[in-house]
CSV table of C-alpha atoms and ligand atoms in Angstrom, one decimal:
chain,number,residue,atom,x,y,z
A,1,MET,CA,121.6,68.7,118.0
A,2,LYS,CA,118.1,68.4,116.6
A,3,PHE,CA,118.3,72.0,115.5
A,4,GLU,CA,121.6,71.3,113.7
A,5,LEU,CA,119.9,68.6,111.6
A,6,THR,CA,117.0,70.8,110.7
A,7,ARG,CA,119.4,73.7,109.8
A,8,ARG,CA,121.4,71.4,107.5
A,9,ASP,CA,118.1,70.6,105.8
A,10,TRP,CA,117.5,74.2,105.1
A,11,LEU,CA,121.0,74.6,103.7
A,12,ALA,CA,120.8,71.5,101.6
A,13,GLY,CA,118.7,73.1,98.9
A,14,SER,CA,121.4,74.9,96.9
A,15,SER,CA,123.8,72.0,96.5
A,16,ALA,CA,122.1,68.6,97.1
A,17,VAL,CA,121.0,68.0,93.6
A,18,ALA,CA,123.8,69.8,91.8
A,19,SER,CA,125.4,66.9,90.0
A,20,GLY,CA,124.0,65.5,86.9
A,21,LEU,CA,121.6,68.3,86.0
A,22,MET,CA,121.7,69.7,82.5
A,23,PHE,CA,121.6,73.3,81.6
A,24,SER,CA,118.8,74.4,79.3
A,25,GLY,CA,117.2,77.4,77.8
A,26,ALA,CA,119.3,80.6,77.2
A,27,ALA,CA,122.3,81.0,75.0
A,28,ASN,CA,124.5,82.0,77.9
A,29,ALA,CA,123.2,79.3,80.2
A,30,GLN,CA,126.4,77.3,79.8
A,31,GLU,CA,128.4,79.8,81.9
A,32,MET,CA,126.0,79.6,84.8
A,33,SER,CA,127.3,77.2,87.3
A,34,ASP,CA,125.1,78.3,90.2
A,35,PHE,CA,121.9,76.9,91.7
A,36,THR,CA,118.7,78.5,92.9
A,37,ALA,CA,117.1,78.1,96.3
A,38,PHE,CA,115.4,75.0,95.0
A,39,GLY,CA,118.7,73.4,94.2
A,40,GLU,CA,118.2,73.7,90.4
A,41,PRO,CA,120.6,75.2,87.9
A,42,VAL,CA,120.1,78.9,87.3
A,43,THR,CA,118.7,79.8,83.9
A,44,PRO,CA,116.5,82.6,82.6
A,45,ASP,CA,113.6,80.2,82.8
A,46,ASN,CA,114.6,79.1,86.3
A,47,PRO,CA,115.9,82.2,87.9
A,48,ILE,CA,117.1,83.2,91.3
A,49,ARG,CA,114.1,85.1,92.8
A,50,MET,CA,115.2,88.4,94.2
A,51,THR,CA,112.0,90.2,93.2
A,52,ASN,CA,109.1,89.7,95.6
A,53,ASN,CA,110.7,90.0,99.1
A,54,GLU,CA,110.2,86.3,99.7
A,55,ASN,CA,112.0,84.1,102.2
A,56,PRO,CA,114.5,82.0,100.1
A,57,TYR,CA,114.7,79.3,102.8
A,58,GLY,CA,111.1,78.4,102.5
A,59,ILE,CA,108.7,77.2,105.1
A,60,ASN,CA,110.1,76.0,108.4
A,61,PRO,CA,110.2,72.2,108.3
A,62,LYS,CA,108.2,72.0,111.5
A,63,ALA,CA,105.5,74.1,109.9
A,64,MET,CA,105.6,71.9,106.8
A,65,THR,CA,105.0,68.8,108.9
A,66,ALA,CA,102.1,70.5,110.7
A,67,ILE,CA,100.6,71.5,107.4
A,68,ILE,CA,100.8,68.0,106.0
A,69,GLU,CA,99.4,66.4,109.2
A,70,SER,CA,96.6,68.9,109.2
A,71,TYR,CA,95.2,67.5,105.9
A,72,LYS,CA,93.9,64.5,107.9
A,73,ARG,CA,91.3,66.9,109.4
A,74,ALA,CA,91.0,69.4,106.6
A,75,HIS,CA,87.6,68.1,105.6
A,76,THR,CA,86.1,69.7,108.7
A,77,TYR,CA,85.2,73.3,109.4
A,78,ASN,CA,87.7,73.5,112.2
A,79,PHE,CA,87.2,77.0,113.6
A,80,GLY,CA,89.2,76.1,116.7
A,81,ALA,CA,92.4,76.6,114.8
A,82,ARG,CA,91.7,80.2,114.3
A,83,ARG,CA,91.3,80.7,118.0
A,84,GLU,CA,94.5,78.8,118.8
A,85,MET,CA,96.4,81.0,116.3
A,86,ILE,CA,95.0,84.1,117.9
A,87,GLN,CA,96.0,82.8,121.3
A,88,VAL,CA,99.6,82.3,120.1
A,89,ILE,CA,99.8,85.9,118.7
A,90,ALA,CA,98.0,87.4,121.8
A,91,LYS,CA,100.7,85.9,124.0
A,92,MET,CA,103.6,87.0,121.8
A,93,GLU,CA,102.3,90.6,121.4
A,94,ASN,CA,100.8,91.0,124.8
A,95,LEU,CA,97.5,91.9,123.4
A,96,PRO,CA,93.9,90.9,124.3
A,97,GLU,CA,92.6,88.2,122.0
A,98,GLU,CA,89.7,90.4,120.9
A,99,CYS,CA,92.3,92.9,119.4
A,100,ILE,CA,93.5,90.3,116.9
A,101,ALA,CA,92.0,89.0,113.7
A,102,VAL,CA,93.6,86.4,111.4
A,103,GLY,CA,93.0,86.2,107.7
A,104,ALA,CA,94.4,84.9,104.4
A,105,GLY,CA,97.4,87.2,104.4
A,106,SER,CA,97.6,90.9,105.4
A,107,GLY,CA,96.5,91.9,101.9
A,108,GLU,CA,93.0,91.1,103.0
A,109,TYR,CA,93.2,93.6,105.8
A,110,LEU,CA,94.8,96.2,103.5
A,111,VAL,CA,91.7,96.0,101.3
A,112,ALA,CA,89.4,96.0,104.3
A,113,THR,CA,91.0,99.1,105.9
A,114,GLY,CA,91.1,100.9,102.5
A,115,ALA,CA,87.4,100.1,102.1
A,116,LEU,CA,86.5,101.2,105.6
A,117,CYS,CA,88.3,104.6,105.1
A,118,GLY,CA,87.4,105.0,101.4
A,119,ILE,CA,83.7,104.4,101.6
A,120,THR,CA,83.0,107.7,103.4
A,121,GLY,CA,84.9,109.6,100.7
A,122,GLY,CA,87.6,112.0,101.9
A,123,ASN,CA,91.3,111.2,101.4
A,124,ILE,CA,94.0,108.9,102.5
A,125,VAL,CA,97.5,110.3,103.1
A,126,ALA,CA,100.5,108.1,102.4
A,127,PRO,CA,104.2,108.4,101.8
A,128,PHE,CA,105.5,108.2,98.2
A,129,PRO,CA,106.7,105.7,97.3
A,130,THR,CA,105.1,103.0,99.5
A,131,PHE,CA,103.2,99.7,99.2
A,132,GLY,CA,100.1,100.2,97.2
A,133,GLY,CA,97.5,97.7,98.5
A,134,ILE,CA,95.5,100.0,100.8
A,135,LEU,CA,95.7,102.9,98.4
A,136,ARG,CA,94.1,100.9,95.5
A,137,SER,CA,91.3,99.8,97.8
A,138,ALA,CA,90.7,103.3,99.3
A,139,ARG,CA,90.6,104.7,95.7
A,140,ASN,CA,88.2,102.0,94.5
A,141,PHE,CA,85.9,102.8,97.4
A,142,GLY,CA,85.9,106.5,96.6
A,143,ALA,CA,88.8,108.2,98.5
A,144,GLU,CA,91.3,110.6,97.0
A,145,ILE,CA,94.9,109.8,97.5
A,146,ILE,CA,97.4,112.4,98.9
A,147,THR,CA,101.0,111.3,98.6
A,148,VAL,CA,104.0,112.8,100.4
A,149,PRO,CA,107.4,112.3,98.7
A,150,VAL,CA,110.1,110.8,100.8
A,151,LYS,CA,112.9,113.1,101.9
A,152,GLU,CA,116.3,113.4,100.1
A,153,ASP,CA,117.7,110.7,102.5
A,154,MET,CA,114.9,108.4,101.3
A,155,THR,CA,113.2,108.3,104.7
A,156,ILE,CA,109.5,109.1,105.2
A,157,ASP,CA,108.9,112.8,105.6
A,158,MET,CA,107.0,113.0,108.9
A,159,ASP,CA,106.5,116.7,108.8
A,160,GLY,CA,105.3,116.4,105.3
A,161,MET,CA,102.8,113.8,106.4
A,162,ARG,CA,101.6,116.1,109.3
A,163,ASN,CA,101.1,119.0,106.8
A,164,ALA,CA,99.3,116.9,104.3
A,165,VAL,CA,96.5,115.8,106.7
A,166,ASN,CA,93.4,118.0,106.3
A,167,ASP,CA,89.7,118.0,107.4
A,168,GLN,CA,88.8,115.4,104.8
A,169,THR,CA,91.5,112.9,105.7
A,170,THR,CA,90.0,109.6,106.9
A,171,CYS,CA,93.1,107.5,106.9
A,172,ILE,CA,96.9,107.9,107.2
A,173,TYR,CA,99.0,104.9,106.0
A,174,PHE,CA,102.5,104.0,107.0
A,175,CYS,CA,104.5,101.0,105.9
A,176,ASN,CA,107.2,100.5,108.6
A,177,PRO,CA,109.7,99.4,107.4
A,178,ASN,CA,108.7,101.0,104.2
A,179,ASN,CA,108.6,99.2,100.8
A,180,PRO,CA,110.1,99.6,98.2
A,181,ILE,CA,112.5,101.8,100.3
A,182,PRO,CA,113.5,99.7,103.3
A,183,SER,CA,113.7,102.7,105.7
A,184,ILE,CA,112.2,102.9,109.2
A,185,ILE,CA,110.5,105.6,111.1
A,186,ASP,CA,111.9,106.7,114.5
A,187,LYS,CA,109.7,105.1,117.2
A,188,ASN,CA,109.3,108.2,119.3
A,189,ASP,CA,108.3,110.3,116.2
A,190,LEU,CA,105.9,107.7,115.1
A,191,GLU,CA,104.3,107.2,118.5
A,192,ALA,CA,103.8,111.0,118.9
A,193,PHE,CA,102.3,111.1,115.4
A,194,CYS,CA,99.9,108.3,116.2
A,195,LEU,CA,98.8,109.8,119.5
A,196,GLU,CA,98.1,113.2,117.9
A,197,PHE,CA,96.7,112.3,114.5
A,198,SER,CA,94.5,109.3,115.6
A,199,LYS,CA,92.2,112.0,117.0
A,200,LYS,CA,91.6,113.1,113.4
A,201,ALA,CA,91.8,109.9,111.2
A,202,MET,CA,92.5,106.2,111.2
A,203,ILE,CA,96.2,105.4,111.2
A,204,VAL,CA,97.1,102.1,109.5
A,205,ILE,CA,100.7,100.8,110.1
A,206,ASP,CA,101.7,97.9,107.9
A,207,GLU,CA,104.5,96.0,109.7
A,208,ALA,CA,105.0,93.3,107.1
A,209,TYR,CA,108.8,93.4,107.6
A,210,TYR,CA,108.7,93.9,111.4
A,211,GLU,CA,110.6,90.7,112.2
A,212,TYR,CA,113.6,91.7,110.2
A,213,VAL,CA,114.4,95.0,112.0
A,214,ARG,CA,117.4,95.1,114.2
A,215,ASP,CA,117.5,98.8,115.2
A,216,ASP,CA,116.7,100.3,118.6
A,217,ASN,CA,115.1,103.3,116.9
A,218,PHE,CA,112.3,101.1,115.6
A,219,SER,CA,109.3,99.8,117.5
A,220,THR,CA,106.0,98.2,116.7
A,221,MET,CA,102.9,100.4,117.5
A,222,ALA,CA,100.9,97.3,118.4
A,223,HIS,CA,100.6,98.3,122.0
A,224,LEU,CA,98.6,101.4,121.0
A,225,VAL,CA,95.6,99.5,119.6
A,226,LYS,CA,94.3,98.4,123.1
A,227,ASP,CA,93.1,101.9,124.0
A,228,ASN,CA,92.8,103.6,120.6
A,229,PRO,CA,90.1,102.7,118.1
A,230,ASN,CA,91.8,104.7,115.4
A,231,ILE,CA,95.0,102.7,115.1
A,232,VAL,CA,95.3,99.5,113.0
A,233,ILE,CA,98.5,97.4,112.8
A,234,LEU,CA,99.0,94.8,110.0
A,235,ARG,CA,101.3,91.8,110.1
A,236,THR,CA,101.9,88.9,107.7
A,237,ALA,CA,103.3,85.4,107.8
A,238,SER,CA,104.3,85.9,104.1
A,239,LYS,CA,107.8,87.2,104.8
A,240,ILE,CA,109.8,85.8,107.6
A,241,HIS,CA,107.6,82.7,107.8
A,242,ALA,CA,107.7,82.1,104.0
A,243,PHE,CA,103.9,81.8,103.8
A,244,ALA,CA,103.6,84.0,100.7
A,245,ASN,CA,101.5,81.4,99.0
A,246,VAL,CA,100.1,79.7,102.1
A,247,ARG,CA,98.3,82.9,103.2
A,248,VAL,CA,98.2,83.9,106.8
A,249,GLY,CA,98.1,87.5,108.0
A,250,PHE,CA,96.9,89.6,110.9
A,251,ALA,CA,95.2,92.8,111.9
A,252,PHE,CA,95.6,94.2,115.4
A,253,ALA,CA,92.9,96.7,116.3
A,254,HIS,CA,90.5,97.9,119.1
A,255,PRO,CA,87.5,95.6,119.3
A,256,GLU,CA,85.2,98.5,118.2
A,257,THR,CA,87.3,98.9,115.0
A,258,MET,CA,87.6,95.2,114.5
A,259,GLU,CA,83.8,94.9,114.2
A,260,LYS,CA,83.8,97.5,111.4
A,261,LEU,CA,86.8,95.8,109.6
A,262,MET,CA,85.0,92.5,109.6
A,263,MET,CA,82.3,94.0,107.3
A,264,PHE,CA,84.9,94.3,104.5
A,265,ARG,CA,87.1,91.2,104.9
A,266,SER,CA,86.9,88.7,102.1
A,267,GLY,CA,88.5,85.4,103.0
A,268,THR,CA,89.8,83.3,105.8
A,269,ALA,CA,93.0,81.4,106.5
A,270,SER,CA,92.5,77.7,105.9
A,271,TYR,CA,93.0,75.0,108.6
A,272,PRO,CA,96.3,73.8,107.0
A,273,SER,CA,97.7,77.3,106.8
A,274,LEU,CA,96.7,78.0,110.4
A,275,MET,CA,98.3,74.8,111.7
A,276,GLY,CA,101.5,75.7,109.8
A,277,ALA,CA,101.5,79.2,111.1
A,278,ILE,CA,100.9,78.1,114.7
A,279,ALA,CA,104.0,75.9,114.4
A,280,SER,CA,106.1,78.5,112.6
A,281,TYR,CA,105.4,81.4,115.0
A,282,GLN,CA,106.4,79.3,117.9
A,283,ASP,CA,109.8,78.5,116.5
A,284,PRO,CA,112.0,81.6,117.1
A,285,GLU,CA,115.2,79.7,116.2
A,286,TYR,CA,114.1,79.3,112.6
A,287,GLN,CA,113.2,83.0,112.4
A,288,LYS,CA,116.6,84.0,113.8
A,289,PHE,CA,118.3,81.8,111.3
A,290,VAL,CA,116.4,83.5,108.4
A,291,VAL,CA,117.1,87.0,109.8
A,292,ASP,CA,120.9,86.2,110.3
A,293,LYS,CA,121.1,84.9,106.7
A,294,ASN,CA,119.2,88.0,105.5
A,295,TYR,CA,121.8,90.3,107.0
A,296,GLU,CA,124.6,88.2,105.5
A,297,SER,CA,123.1,88.7,102.1
A,298,LEU,CA,122.6,92.4,102.7
A,299,GLU,CA,126.3,92.8,103.6
A,300,ILE,CA,127.2,91.1,100.3
A,301,MET,CA,125.2,93.6,98.4
A,302,TYR,CA,126.4,96.6,100.4
A,303,LYS,CA,130.0,95.6,99.6
A,304,MET,CA,129.2,95.6,95.9
A,305,PHE,CA,127.4,98.9,96.0
A,306,GLU,CA,130.4,100.4,97.8
A,307,GLU,CA,132.9,98.9,95.4
A,308,LEU,CA,130.8,100.3,92.5
A,309,GLY,CA,130.2,103.7,94.1
A,310,MET,CA,126.5,103.2,94.1
A,311,ARG,CA,124.2,105.1,96.5
A,312,TYR,CA,122.0,102.8,98.6
A,313,VAL,CA,119.6,102.8,101.5
A,314,LYS,CA,120.6,100.8,104.6
A,315,ALA,CA,118.0,98.1,104.8
A,316,HIS,CA,115.7,97.2,107.7
A,317,ALA,CA,114.0,94.4,105.8
A,318,ASN,CA,114.7,91.7,103.3
A,319,PHE,CA,115.5,93.9,100.3
A,320,VAL,CA,117.8,96.7,99.3
A,321,TYR,CA,117.2,99.9,97.4
A,322,ALA,CA,120.1,101.2,95.3
A,323,HIS,CA,120.8,103.8,92.7
A,324,ALA,CA,121.8,102.0,89.5
A,325,GLY,CA,122.5,105.2,87.6
A,326,ARG,CA,120.7,103.8,84.6
A,327,PRO,CA,117.1,102.8,84.0
A,328,ALA,CA,115.9,100.1,86.4
A,329,THR,CA,114.1,98.4,83.6
A,330,GLU,CA,117.5,98.0,81.7
A,331,VAL,CA,119.1,96.4,84.8
A,332,ARG,CA,116.1,94.2,85.4
A,333,ASP,CA,116.1,92.9,81.8
A,334,LYS,CA,119.8,92.2,81.7
A,335,LEU,CA,119.7,90.4,85.1
A,336,ARG,CA,116.7,88.4,84.0
A,337,GLU,CA,118.6,87.3,80.9
A,338,ASN,CA,121.3,86.0,83.3
A,339,GLY,CA,118.9,84.1,85.5
A,340,VAL,CA,118.2,86.7,88.3
A,341,LEU,CA,114.8,88.3,88.9
A,342,ILE,CA,114.8,91.7,90.7
A,343,GLY,CA,112.0,94.1,91.5
A,344,ARG,CA,110.4,96.4,89.0
A,345,ALA,CA,111.1,100.1,88.7
A,346,TYR,CA,109.1,102.1,91.2
A,347,GLU,CA,108.0,105.7,90.7
A,348,PRO,CA,109.3,108.3,91.2
A,349,PHE,CA,112.8,106.8,91.0
A,350,PRO,CA,113.2,105.2,87.6
A,351,GLU,CA,117.0,104.6,88.1
A,352,TRP,CA,116.7,103.0,91.5
A,353,ILE,CA,116.5,99.2,91.9
A,354,ARG,CA,114.9,97.1,94.5
A,355,ILE,CA,116.6,93.7,95.1
A,356,SER,CA,115.2,91.2,97.6
A,357,THR,CA,117.7,89.1,99.5
A,358,ALA,CA,118.3,85.5,98.4
A,359,LYS,CA,120.5,83.0,100.1
A,360,PRO,CA,124.1,84.4,100.5
A,361,GLU,CA,125.4,82.0,97.9
A,362,GLU,CA,122.7,83.1,95.4
A,363,THR,CA,123.5,86.8,96.3
A,364,GLU,CA,127.2,86.1,95.4
A,365,TYR,CA,125.9,85.0,92.0
A,366,LEU,CA,124.0,88.2,91.6
A,367,VAL,CA,127.1,90.2,92.5
A,368,LYS,CA,129.2,88.3,89.9
A,369,ILE,CA,126.6,89.0,87.1
A,370,TYR,CA,126.0,92.6,88.2
A,371,LYS,CA,129.7,93.5,88.2
A,372,ARG,CA,130.2,91.8,84.8
A,373,GLU,CA,127.3,93.7,83.2
A,374,PHE,CA,127.4,97.0,84.9
A,375,GLY,CA,130.7,97.2,86.9
B,1,LIG,C1,104.4,96.1,102.8
B,1,LIG,C2,103.6,94.9,102.4
B,1,LIG,N1,102.4,94.7,103.0
B,1,LIG,C3,101.7,93.6,102.7
B,1,LIG,C4,102.1,92.7,101.7
B,1,LIG,C5,101.3,91.6,101.3
B,1,LIG,O1,101.3,90.6,102.3
B,1,LIG,P1,100.4,89.3,102.3
B,1,LIG,O2,101.1,88.3,101.5
B,1,LIG,O3,100.2,89.0,103.7
B,1,LIG,O4,99.1,89.7,101.7
B,1,LIG,C6,103.4,92.9,101.1
B,1,LIG,C7,103.9,91.9,100.1
B,1,LIG,O5,104.9,92.1,99.5
B,1,LIG,C8,104.2,94.0,101.5
B,1,LIG,O6,105.3,94.3,101.0
């Protein structure tokens, strides 16, 4: 019963303040009768956010309460919270505490791993396209970047990755599920790759969208770090936990590797953000709610793609990747005019669009506009 109340709170956002609000801004704002995740009318200045793979339901109310409460003690250097956070994750992941580091988002550890691998020169091998954080860092610290194009079916080319590794390779990066293409790597293939290639280079697997996957062919590789100093796994609270601007993320690595990574990390998660994350990670019900809604929104978009005869990649995360058949920039601009923000164009596919999931009712709005403009 308690959960039902909380759930209603999450759902309230899109309709509670609907009446009495005036439209403003764009010429065509009058025809928009829909509301964003914040319960405000959709306009170009106040768009539905389907651009940065965020969680449209926001922070779990239990986490929000924990964050607000934590401010009573936020004047202290409370290092105990970091330990408590690590204990929660250690239990969930069945990992020793010394294999876990917490920071201000996983971006911090993408920079640190990129630096660790790049500082010795050599090269980093990564699929193309993929998430750029570690690549920028490795390049800044002196590494060459070797990219391996995805296959025709838009999945990561594992044989291509094998062939691209050479004697100078210091790091191999996978984003699994990948981004901007929400594909996954077969778990047996990835594990075999890790066991073989970790003898040659550091393997970094970014599992930012891990919690969204519902496919038996996928598995985390977190279990490998206990015995293997050349494997690093990254996770974030930014996605399923909606902590994008609260900032909590994790690295899982062998203690030996952790010591090296610590030389390059920059920030730390604050006491309020840790207290929020401790509450959020221990509430699987909220996470299930978010994932269920995500798949509802995905289905709404798939239906549209099929009706419009658009090719798309089946998503294992909170975003879709679809062939618009026209420049992605044109689609993006037109949708923005109508109060919907979608992802930018990603090389090397200028006619493919990445759209993050929003609430199902917001996604219905996107469908209405997309069909009207491009159907
Ligand atoms: C694959 C991937 N890794 C990492 C991040 C950054 O996460 P954080 O907010 O934890 O720095 C993102 C953000 O979009 C992402 O898509």
